[in-house]
PDB file of C-alpha atoms in Angstrom:
ATOM      1  CA  MET V   1      -8.535 -18.230  -2.282  1.00 39.00           C
ATOM      2  CA  PRO V   2     -12.088 -16.809  -2.286  1.00 43.00           C
ATOM      3  CA  ALA V   3     -12.231 -13.154  -3.254  1.00 45.00           C
ATOM      4  CA  ASP V   4     -14.096 -12.213  -0.082  1.00 56.00           C
ATOM      5  CA  ASP V   5     -11.219 -13.371   2.141  1.00 72.00           C
ATOM      6  CA  ILE V   6      -9.609  -9.961   1.676  1.00 93.00           C
ATOM      7  CA  ILE V   7     -12.135  -7.373   2.829  1.00 95.00           C
ATOM      8  CA  LEU V   8     -11.635  -3.728   1.909  1.00 96.00           C
ATOM      9  CA  ILE V   9     -12.973  -1.327   4.573  1.00 97.00           C
ATOM     10  CA  PRO V  10     -13.165   2.360   3.583  1.00 95.00           C
ATOM     11  CA  ASN V  11     -12.261   4.624   6.498  1.00 94.00           C
ATOM     12  CA  ARG V  12     -12.011   8.365   7.134  1.00 92.00           C
ATOM     13  CA  SER V  13     -12.046  10.371   3.920  1.00 91.00           C
ATOM     14  CA  ASP V  14      -9.808   8.158   1.774  1.00 93.00           C
ATOM     15  CA  ASN V  15      -8.134   5.472   3.923  1.00 95.00           C
ATOM     16  CA  TYR V  16      -8.457   1.748   3.409  1.00 97.00           C
ATOM     17  CA  ILE V  17      -8.279  -0.876   6.143  1.00 98.00           C
ATOM     18  CA  TYR V  18      -8.076  -4.553   5.155  1.00 98.00           C
ATOM     19  CA  LEU V  19      -9.265  -7.757   6.769  1.00 97.00           C
ATOM     20  CA  LEU V  20      -7.412 -10.905   5.740  1.00 97.00           C
ATOM     21  CA  ARG V  21      -8.803 -14.314   6.728  1.00 95.00           C
ATOM     22  CA  CYS V  22      -7.031 -17.648   6.311  1.00 95.00           C
ATOM     23  CA  PRO V  23      -9.621 -19.897   4.644  1.00 91.00           C
ATOM     24  CA  ASN V  24      -8.264 -23.064   6.252  1.00 91.00           C
ATOM     25  CA  SER V  25      -7.817 -22.005   9.855  1.00 93.00           C
ATOM     26  CA  GLY V  26     -10.159 -19.028  10.120  1.00 93.00           C
ATOM     27  CA  VAL V  27      -7.348 -16.940  11.630  1.00 96.00           C
ATOM     28  CA  THR V  28      -8.121 -13.305  10.835  1.00 97.00           C
ATOM     29  CA  ALA V  29      -5.824 -10.274  10.610  1.00 98.00           C
ATOM     30  CA  VAL V  30      -6.481  -6.578  10.101  1.00 98.00           C
ATOM     31  CA  ILE V  31      -3.991  -4.437   8.225  1.00 98.00           C
ATOM     32  CA  ASP V  32      -3.511  -0.794   9.234  1.00 98.00           C
ATOM     33  CA  PRO V  33      -6.639  -0.155  11.329  1.00 98.00           C
ATOM     34  CA  GLY V  34      -6.766   3.616  11.551  1.00 96.00           C
ATOM     35  CA  ASP V  35      -9.995   3.337  13.552  1.00 97.00           C
ATOM     36  CA  SER V  36     -11.563   0.443  15.443  1.00 97.00           C
ATOM     37  CA  ALA V  37     -15.266   1.022  14.838  1.00 97.00           C
ATOM     38  CA  PRO V  38     -15.472   0.085  11.139  1.00 97.00           C
ATOM     39  CA  VAL V  39     -13.346  -3.004  11.787  1.00 98.00           C
ATOM     40  CA  MET V  40     -15.574  -4.137  14.646  1.00 97.00           C
ATOM     41  CA  GLU V  41     -18.653  -3.551  12.512  1.00 97.00           C
ATOM     42  CA  GLU V  42     -17.279  -5.670   9.681  1.00 96.00           C
ATOM     43  CA  LEU V  43     -16.173  -8.453  12.006  1.00 97.00           C
ATOM     44  CA  SER V  44     -19.541  -8.499  13.734  1.00 97.00           C
ATOM     45  CA  LYS V  45     -21.377  -8.623  10.413  1.00 95.00           C
ATOM     46  CA  ARG V  46     -19.399 -11.676   9.404  1.00 94.00           C
ATOM     47  CA  GLY V  47     -19.286 -13.386  12.779  1.00 94.00           C
ATOM     48  CA  TRP V  48     -15.510 -13.263  12.851  1.00 95.00           C
ATOM     49  CA  SER V  49     -13.094 -12.647  15.707  1.00 96.00           C
ATOM     50  CA  LEU V  50      -9.718 -10.922  15.306  1.00 98.00           C
ATOM     51  CA  ASP V  51      -6.369 -12.571  15.956  1.00 98.00           C
ATOM     52  CA  ILE V  52      -3.672 -10.316  14.505  1.00 98.00           C
ATOM     53  CA  ILE V  53      -3.111  -6.609  13.809  1.00 98.00           C
ATOM     54  CA  LEU V  54      -0.500  -5.818  11.146  1.00 98.00           C
ATOM     55  CA  ASN V  55       0.904  -2.281  10.907  1.00 98.00           C
ATOM     56  CA  THR V  56       2.966  -0.994   7.984  1.00 98.00           C
ATOM     57  CA  HIS V  57       4.016   2.259   9.687  1.00 98.00           C
ATOM     58  CA  HIS V  58       3.331   4.468  12.676  1.00 97.00           C
ATOM     59  CA  HIS V  59       0.986   7.171  11.329  1.00 96.00           C
ATOM     60  CA  ASN V  60      -2.224   7.451  13.316  1.00 96.00           C
ATOM     61  CA  ASP V  61      -4.495   6.856  10.335  1.00 95.00           C
ATOM     62  CA  HIS V  62      -2.940   3.391  10.186  1.00 97.00           C
ATOM     63  CA  VAL V  63      -2.587   2.507  13.869  1.00 97.00           C
ATOM     64  CA  GLY V  64      -5.297   4.557  15.603  1.00 96.00           C
ATOM     65  CA  GLY V  65      -7.570   1.547  16.144  1.00 96.00           C
ATOM     66  CA  ASN V  66      -4.866  -0.754  17.553  1.00 97.00           C
ATOM     67  CA  ALA V  67      -5.548  -0.278  21.270  1.00 96.00           C
ATOM     68  CA  GLU V  68      -9.302  -0.811  21.165  1.00 97.00           C
ATOM     69  CA  LEU V  69      -9.048  -3.825  18.890  1.00 97.00           C
ATOM     70  CA  LYS V  70      -6.379  -5.384  21.091  1.00 97.00           C
ATOM     71  CA  GLU V  71      -8.465  -4.730  24.206  1.00 96.00           C
ATOM     72  CA  LYS V  72     -11.631  -6.237  22.706  1.00 96.00           C
ATOM     73  CA  PHE V  73     -10.165  -9.269  20.935  1.00 97.00           C
ATOM     74  CA  GLY V  74      -6.757  -9.828  22.520  1.00 97.00           C
ATOM     75  CA  ALA V  75      -5.231  -9.557  19.050  1.00 98.00           C
ATOM     76  CA  LYS V  76      -1.454  -9.627  18.672  1.00 97.00           C
ATOM     77  CA  ILE V  77      -0.002  -6.395  17.250  1.00 98.00           C
ATOM     78  CA  ILE V  78       2.860  -6.825  14.785  1.00 98.00           C
ATOM     79  CA  GLY V  79       4.718  -3.871  13.308  1.00 97.00           C
ATOM     80  CA  PRO V  80       8.026  -2.542  12.000  1.00 98.00           C
ATOM     81  CA  ALA V  81      11.034  -3.042  14.238  1.00 97.00           C
ATOM     82  CA  ALA V  82      12.423   0.340  13.170  1.00 97.00           C
ATOM     83  CA  GLU V  83       9.292   2.077  14.518  1.00 97.00           C
ATOM     84  CA  ALA V  84       8.889   0.103  17.742  1.00 95.00           C
ATOM     85  CA  THR V  85       9.127   3.252  19.847  1.00 95.00           C
ATOM     86  CA  LYS V  86       6.426   4.994  17.793  1.00 96.00           C
ATOM     87  CA  ILE V  87       3.708   2.298  17.865  1.00 96.00           C
ATOM     88  CA  GLY V  88       2.249   1.492  21.272  1.00 86.00           C
ATOM     89  CA  ASN V  89       1.646  -2.007  22.610  1.00 88.00           C
ATOM     90  CA  LEU V  90       3.553  -3.871  19.914  1.00 95.00           C
ATOM     91  CA  ASP V  91       3.751  -7.605  20.678  1.00 96.00           C
ATOM     92  CA  GLU V  92       6.135  -8.480  17.877  1.00 97.00           C
ATOM     93  CA  THR V  93       8.444  -6.500  15.637  1.00 98.00           C
ATOM     94  CA  VAL V  94       9.556  -7.510  12.163  1.00 98.00           C
ATOM     95  CA  ALA V  95      11.978  -6.348   9.469  1.00 98.00           C
ATOM     96  CA  GLU V  96      13.057  -7.430   5.998  1.00 97.00           C
ATOM     97  CA  GLY V  97      13.836 -11.143   5.884  1.00 94.00           C
ATOM     98  CA  ASP V  98      11.277 -12.002   8.573  1.00 97.00           C
ATOM     99  CA  MET V  99       8.028 -13.894   8.036  1.00 97.00           C
ATOM    100  CA  VAL V 100       4.574 -13.409   9.540  1.00 98.00           C
ATOM    101  CA  LYS V 101       1.880 -16.097   9.577  1.00 97.00           C
ATOM    102  CA  VAL V 102      -1.854 -15.554   9.424  1.00 97.00           C
ATOM    103  CA  GLY V 103      -3.010 -19.091   9.926  1.00 95.00           C
ATOM    104  CA  ASP V 104      -1.580 -21.017   6.980  1.00 94.00           C
ATOM    105  CA  LEU V 105      -0.836 -17.830   5.026  1.00 96.00           C
ATOM    106  CA  GLU V 106       2.742 -16.607   5.243  1.00 96.00           C
ATOM    107  CA  ALA V 107       3.893 -13.055   4.543  1.00 97.00           C
ATOM    108  CA  ARG V 108       7.365 -11.919   3.588  1.00 98.00           C
ATOM    109  CA  ILE V 109       8.407  -8.604   5.103  1.00 98.00           C
ATOM    110  CA  TYR V 110      10.002  -5.844   3.013  1.00 98.00           C
ATOM    111  CA  ASP V 111      11.693  -2.783   4.458  1.00 98.00           C
ATOM    112  CA  VAL V 112      10.462   0.125   2.334  1.00 98.00           C
ATOM    113  CA  PRO V 113      11.574   3.407   3.966  1.00 97.00           C
ATOM    114  CA  GLY V 114      10.719   6.739   2.397  1.00 96.00           C
ATOM    115  CA  HIS V 115       7.266   7.769   3.554  1.00 96.00           C
ATOM    116  CA  THR V 116       8.427   6.987   7.092  1.00 97.00           C
ATOM    117  CA  ALA V 117      11.882   5.889   8.168  1.00 96.00           C
ATOM    118  CA  GLY V 118      10.823   2.389   9.213  1.00 97.00           C
ATOM    119  CA  HIS V 119       7.949   1.609   6.823  1.00 98.00           C
ATOM    120  CA  ILE V 120       7.414  -2.070   5.947  1.00 98.00           C
ATOM    121  CA  ALA V 121       5.210  -3.994   3.526  1.00 98.00           C
ATOM    122  CA  PHE V 122       3.611  -7.449   3.801  1.00 98.00           C
ATOM    123  CA  TYR V 123       3.687  -9.771   0.757  1.00 98.00           C
ATOM    124  CA  PHE V 124       1.652 -12.988   0.799  1.00 97.00           C
ATOM    125  CA  PRO V 125       2.890 -15.153  -2.118  1.00 96.00           C
ATOM    126  CA  ALA V 126       0.234 -17.844  -1.772  1.00 95.00           C
ATOM    127  CA  ILE V 127      -2.559 -15.385  -2.447  1.00 95.00           C
ATOM    128  CA  SER V 128      -0.588 -12.962  -4.663  1.00 95.00           C
ATOM    129  CA  ALA V 129      -1.284 -10.013  -2.349  1.00 97.00           C
ATOM    130  CA  LEU V 130       0.903  -7.081  -1.290  1.00 98.00           C
ATOM    131  CA  PHE V 131      -0.140  -4.766   1.512  1.00 98.00           C
ATOM    132  CA  SER V 132       1.984  -1.722   0.762  1.00 98.00           C
ATOM    133  CA  GLY V 133       0.615   0.850   3.225  1.00 97.00           C
ATOM    134  CA  ASP V 134       1.723   4.307   2.102  1.00 97.00           C
ATOM    135  CA  SER V 135       4.831   3.223   0.188  1.00 97.00           C
ATOM    136  CA  LEU V 136       3.396   2.154  -3.173  1.00 98.00           C
ATOM    137  CA  PHE V 137       0.008   3.558  -4.204  1.00 97.00           C
ATOM    138  CA  ALA V 138      -2.013   2.820  -7.308  1.00 97.00           C
ATOM    139  CA  LEU V 139      -0.244   5.144  -9.777  1.00 97.00           C
ATOM    140  CA  GLY V 140       1.652   6.846  -6.973  1.00 97.00           C
ATOM    141  CA  CYS V 141       3.842   6.632  -3.891  1.00 97.00           C
ATOM    142  CA  GLY V 142       3.794   8.171  -0.439  1.00 96.00           C
ATOM    143  CA  ARG V 143       5.062  11.630   0.384  1.00 95.00           C
ATOM    144  CA  LEU V 144       8.584  11.728   1.804  1.00 96.00           C
ATOM    145  CA  PHE V 145       7.888  12.720   5.376  1.00 96.00           C
ATOM    146  CA  GLU V 146      10.885  11.013   6.983  1.00 96.00           C
ATOM    147  CA  GLY V 147      13.004   9.449   4.255  1.00 93.00           C
ATOM    148  CA  THR V 148      14.781  10.607   1.130  1.00 95.00           C
ATOM    149  CA  ALA V 149      13.821  10.343  -2.513  1.00 95.00           C
ATOM    150  CA  GLU V 150      16.708   7.919  -3.068  1.00 95.00           C
ATOM    151  CA  GLN V 151      15.453   5.699  -0.239  1.00 96.00           C
ATOM    152  CA  MET V 152      11.948   5.669  -1.649  1.00 97.00           C
ATOM    153  CA  TRP V 153      13.177   4.873  -5.156  1.00 97.00           C
ATOM    154  CA  HIS V 154      15.146   1.880  -3.882  1.00 96.00           C
ATOM    155  CA  SER V 155      12.117   0.793  -1.835  1.00 97.00           C
ATOM    156  CA  LEU V 156       9.792   0.897  -4.833  1.00 97.00           C
ATOM    157  CA  VAL V 157      12.241  -1.009  -7.041  1.00 97.00           C
ATOM    158  CA  LYS V 158      11.887  -3.946  -4.660  1.00 97.00           C
ATOM    159  CA  PHE V 159       8.223  -4.253  -5.625  1.00 98.00           C
ATOM    160  CA  ARG V 160       9.116  -4.632  -9.313  1.00 96.00           C
ATOM    161  CA  THR V 161      10.634  -8.030  -8.467  1.00 96.00           C
ATOM    162  CA  LEU V 162       7.219  -9.413  -7.460  1.00 98.00           C
ATOM    163  CA  PRO V 163       5.077 -11.400  -9.928  1.00 98.00           C
ATOM    164  CA  VAL V 164       3.148  -9.111 -12.259  1.00 97.00           C
ATOM    165  CA  ASP V 165      -0.199 -10.556 -11.126  1.00 96.00           C
ATOM    166  CA  THR V 166       0.448  -9.565  -7.501  1.00 97.00           C
ATOM    167  CA  ARG V 167      -2.520  -7.539  -6.235  1.00 96.00           C
ATOM    168  CA  VAL V 168      -1.577  -4.263  -4.575  1.00 97.00           C
ATOM    169  CA  TYR V 169      -3.627  -3.247  -1.543  1.00 98.00           C
ATOM    170  CA  CYS V 170      -2.489   0.249  -0.612  1.00 97.00           C
ATOM    171  CA  GLY V 171      -3.455   2.616   2.184  1.00 95.00           C
ATOM    172  CA  HIS V 172      -5.476   5.292   0.365  1.00 96.00           C
ATOM    173  CA  GLU V 173      -7.893   5.967  -2.481  1.00 96.00           C
ATOM    174  CA  TYR V 174      -5.702   8.523  -4.260  1.00 94.00           C
ATOM    175  CA  THR V 175      -5.865   6.887  -7.661  1.00 97.00           C
ATOM    176  CA  LEU V 176      -7.918   9.405  -9.627  1.00 96.00           C
ATOM    177  CA  THR V 177      -5.648  12.307  -8.726  1.00 96.00           C
ATOM    178  CA  ASN V 178      -2.611  10.101  -9.268  1.00 97.00           C
ATOM    179  CA  ALA V 179      -3.862   9.169 -12.742  1.00 97.00           C
ATOM    180  CA  ARG V 180      -4.356  12.785 -13.729  1.00 97.00           C
ATOM    181  CA  PHE V 181      -0.867  13.634 -12.499  1.00 97.00           C
ATOM    182  CA  SER V 182       0.708  10.628 -14.230  1.00 97.00           C
ATOM    183  CA  LEU V 183      -0.662  11.820 -17.552  1.00 96.00           C
ATOM    184  CA  THR V 184       1.328  15.043 -17.140  1.00 96.00           C
ATOM    185  CA  ILE V 185       4.505  12.945 -16.901  1.00 96.00           C
ATOM    186  CA  GLU V 186       3.830  10.412 -19.700  1.00 94.00           C
ATOM    187  CA  PRO V 187       0.966  11.759 -21.821  1.00 94.00           C
ATOM    188  CA  GLU V 188       1.836   9.426 -24.701  1.00 92.00           C
ATOM    189  CA  ASN V 189       1.736   6.221 -22.606  1.00 94.00           C
ATOM    190  CA  ALA V 190      -1.153   4.263 -24.156  1.00 95.00           C
ATOM    191  CA  ALA V 191      -1.469   1.858 -21.216  1.00 96.00           C
ATOM    192  CA  LEU V 192      -1.693   4.821 -18.846  1.00 96.00           C
ATOM    193  CA  GLN V 193      -4.316   6.536 -21.015  1.00 96.00           C
ATOM    194  CA  ALA V 194      -6.492   3.402 -20.936  1.00 97.00           C
ATOM    195  CA  ARG V 195      -6.020   2.922 -17.211  1.00 96.00           C
ATOM    196  CA  ALA V 196      -6.839   6.553 -16.455  1.00 96.00           C
ATOM    197  CA  SER V 197     -10.079   6.243 -18.414  1.00 96.00           C
ATOM    198  CA  ALA V 198     -11.062   3.099 -16.498  1.00 96.00           C
ATOM    199  CA  ILE V 199     -10.281   4.822 -13.189  1.00 96.00           C
ATOM    200  CA  GLU V 200     -12.526   7.780 -14.083  1.00 94.00           C
ATOM    201  CA  THR V 201     -15.358   5.320 -14.751  1.00 96.00           C
ATOM    202  CA  LEU V 202     -14.848   3.470 -11.462  1.00 95.00           C
ATOM    203  CA  ARG V 203     -14.805   6.623  -9.367  1.00 95.00           C
ATOM    204  CA  LYS V 204     -17.862   8.088 -11.088  1.00 94.00           C
ATOM    205  CA  ALA V 205     -19.656   4.891 -10.050  1.00 95.00           C
ATOM    206  CA  GLY V 206     -18.375   5.261  -6.492  1.00 92.00           C
ATOM    207  CA  ARG V 207     -16.293   2.085  -6.756  1.00 94.00           C
ATOM    208  CA  PRO V 208     -12.776   1.573  -5.374  1.00 95.00           C
ATOM    209  CA  THR V 209      -9.784   1.400  -7.703  1.00 96.00           C
ATOM    210  CA  ILE V 210      -7.994  -0.999  -5.353  1.00 96.00           C
ATOM    211  CA  PRO V 211      -6.466  -3.510  -5.800  1.00 96.00           C
ATOM    212  CA  SER V 212      -4.273  -2.778  -8.781  1.00 96.00           C
ATOM    213  CA  THR V 213      -1.515  -5.186  -9.867  1.00 97.00           C
ATOM    214  CA  ILE V 214       2.239  -4.955  -9.928  1.00 98.00           C
ATOM    215  CA  GLY V 215       2.089  -5.367 -13.709  1.00 97.00           C
ATOM    216  CA  GLU V 216      -0.188  -2.371 -14.047  1.00 97.00           C
ATOM    217  CA  GLU V 217       2.089  -0.297 -11.824  1.00 98.00           C
ATOM    218  CA  ILE V 218       5.189  -1.267 -13.793  1.00 97.00           C
ATOM    219  CA  ASP V 219       3.497  -0.200 -17.036  1.00 97.00           C
ATOM    220  CA  THR V 220       1.842   3.005 -15.858  1.00 97.00           C
ATOM    221  CA  ASN V 221       3.070   4.320 -12.473  1.00 98.00           C
ATOM    222  CA  PRO V 222       5.678   7.033 -13.145  1.00 97.00           C
ATOM    223  CA  PHE V 223       7.242   6.510  -9.722  1.00 97.00           C
ATOM    224  CA  LEU V 224       8.141   2.929 -10.709  1.00 97.00           C
ATOM    225  CA  ARG V 225       9.351   4.039 -14.151  1.00 96.00           C
ATOM    226  CA  ALA V 226      12.040   6.587 -13.306  1.00 96.00           C
ATOM    227  CA  ASP V 227      14.673   4.440 -15.044  1.00 96.00           C
ATOM    228  CA  VAL V 228      12.618   4.022 -18.255  1.00 95.00           C
ATOM    229  CA  PRO V 229      14.408   5.981 -21.018  1.00 94.00           C
ATOM    230  CA  ALA V 230      11.172   7.243 -22.593  1.00 91.00           C
ATOM    231  CA  LEU V 231      10.064   8.759 -19.303  1.00 93.00           C
ATOM    232  CA  GLY V 232      13.385  10.490 -18.736  1.00 93.00           C
ATOM    233  CA  GLN V 233      13.221  11.811 -22.263  1.00 91.00           C
ATOM    234  CA  ALA V 234       9.665  13.104 -21.707  1.00 89.00           C
ATOM    235  CA  LEU V 235      10.942  15.085 -18.716  1.00 93.00           C
ATOM    236  CA  GLY V 236      13.952  16.456 -20.593  1.00 92.00           C
ATOM    237  CA  MET V 237      16.221  14.381 -18.342  1.00 94.00           C
ATOM    238  CA  SER V 238      17.630  11.808 -20.754  1.00 93.00           C
ATOM    239  CA  GLY V 239      20.541   9.931 -19.217  1.00 91.00           C
ATOM    240  CA  ALA V 240      19.957  11.248 -15.685  1.00 95.00           C
ATOM    241  CA  PRO V 241      20.264   8.691 -12.838  1.00 95.00           C
ATOM    242  CA  ALA V 242      16.968   7.081 -11.942  1.00 95.00           C
ATOM    243  CA  ALA V 243      16.988   8.465  -8.387  1.00 95.00           C
ATOM    244  CA  ILE V 244      17.338  12.001  -9.784  1.00 96.00           C
ATOM    245  CA  VAL V 245      14.463  11.471 -12.210  1.00 96.00           C
ATOM    246  CA  PHE V 246      12.388  10.052  -9.365  1.00 97.00           C
ATOM    247  CA  THR V 247      13.189  13.115  -7.249  1.00 96.00           C
ATOM    248  CA  GLU V 248      11.901  15.384 -10.012  1.00 96.00           C
ATOM    249  CA  ILE V 249       8.669  13.363 -10.355  1.00 97.00           C
ATOM    250  CA  ARG V 250       8.103  13.456  -6.591  1.00 96.00           C
ATOM    251  CA  HIS V 251       8.717  17.230  -6.567  1.00 96.00           C
ATOM    252  CA  ARG V 252       6.178  17.741  -9.351  1.00 96.00           C
ATOM    253  CA  LYS V 253       3.583  15.607  -7.575  1.00 96.00           C
ATOM    254  CA  ASP V 254       4.073  17.522  -4.323  1.00 95.00           C
ATOM    255  CA  ASN V 255       3.190  20.683  -6.239  1.00 95.00           C
ATOM    256  CA  PHE V 256       0.468  19.234  -8.455  1.00 93.00           C
TER     257      PHE V 256
END
């Protein structure tokens, strides 16, 4: 799949919106359009229309552009069944076990509560792409606004089952701060040290740090590593259940 068939659109101060286009059919989807204007601008620039709107969760910085995009293009809005009452004008609701098609590209749906109670993620195996919204970030995870730490831990563990080369397209450019925090949790992690240095270079050049890969997250993201003995030992929590270690990491990040 050509690299330019997933288009990253910076929005607001640190949000990302994504355009996904099926190369065979030309069917085009937008993922988490917090605002309509930058999406319309990108579509116009490329001469594309819009067929589908995919929402991972109900927060306005991910759904705020839905209504205008639907009105202009007649796009179908697809979102989490568990948040159907919180997202207006949904045409289709989905939950774990369901599939969504963007032309010939098929996405598996994962229920990943924690940040919100009904958060979902879209995984496209054919193009090795995960749209994780505000569940999994590069070197981080979403704040627990509606769910529990245990819920979020079990949600994140689902992502570790994906192929390590899966590209992670998350909802925000938080990676630099996340890297600096992660080093306070695992300062001796050589892979993390190298990644943090690369992230500093990217951000100094004004370049995005997204996408990362599942393999990178498994090796360096402390929120995915709460059951790794070395991490528990570094926190003085050797032998503690993974969900408890995760809770401590989340607490520290909230106060970082």
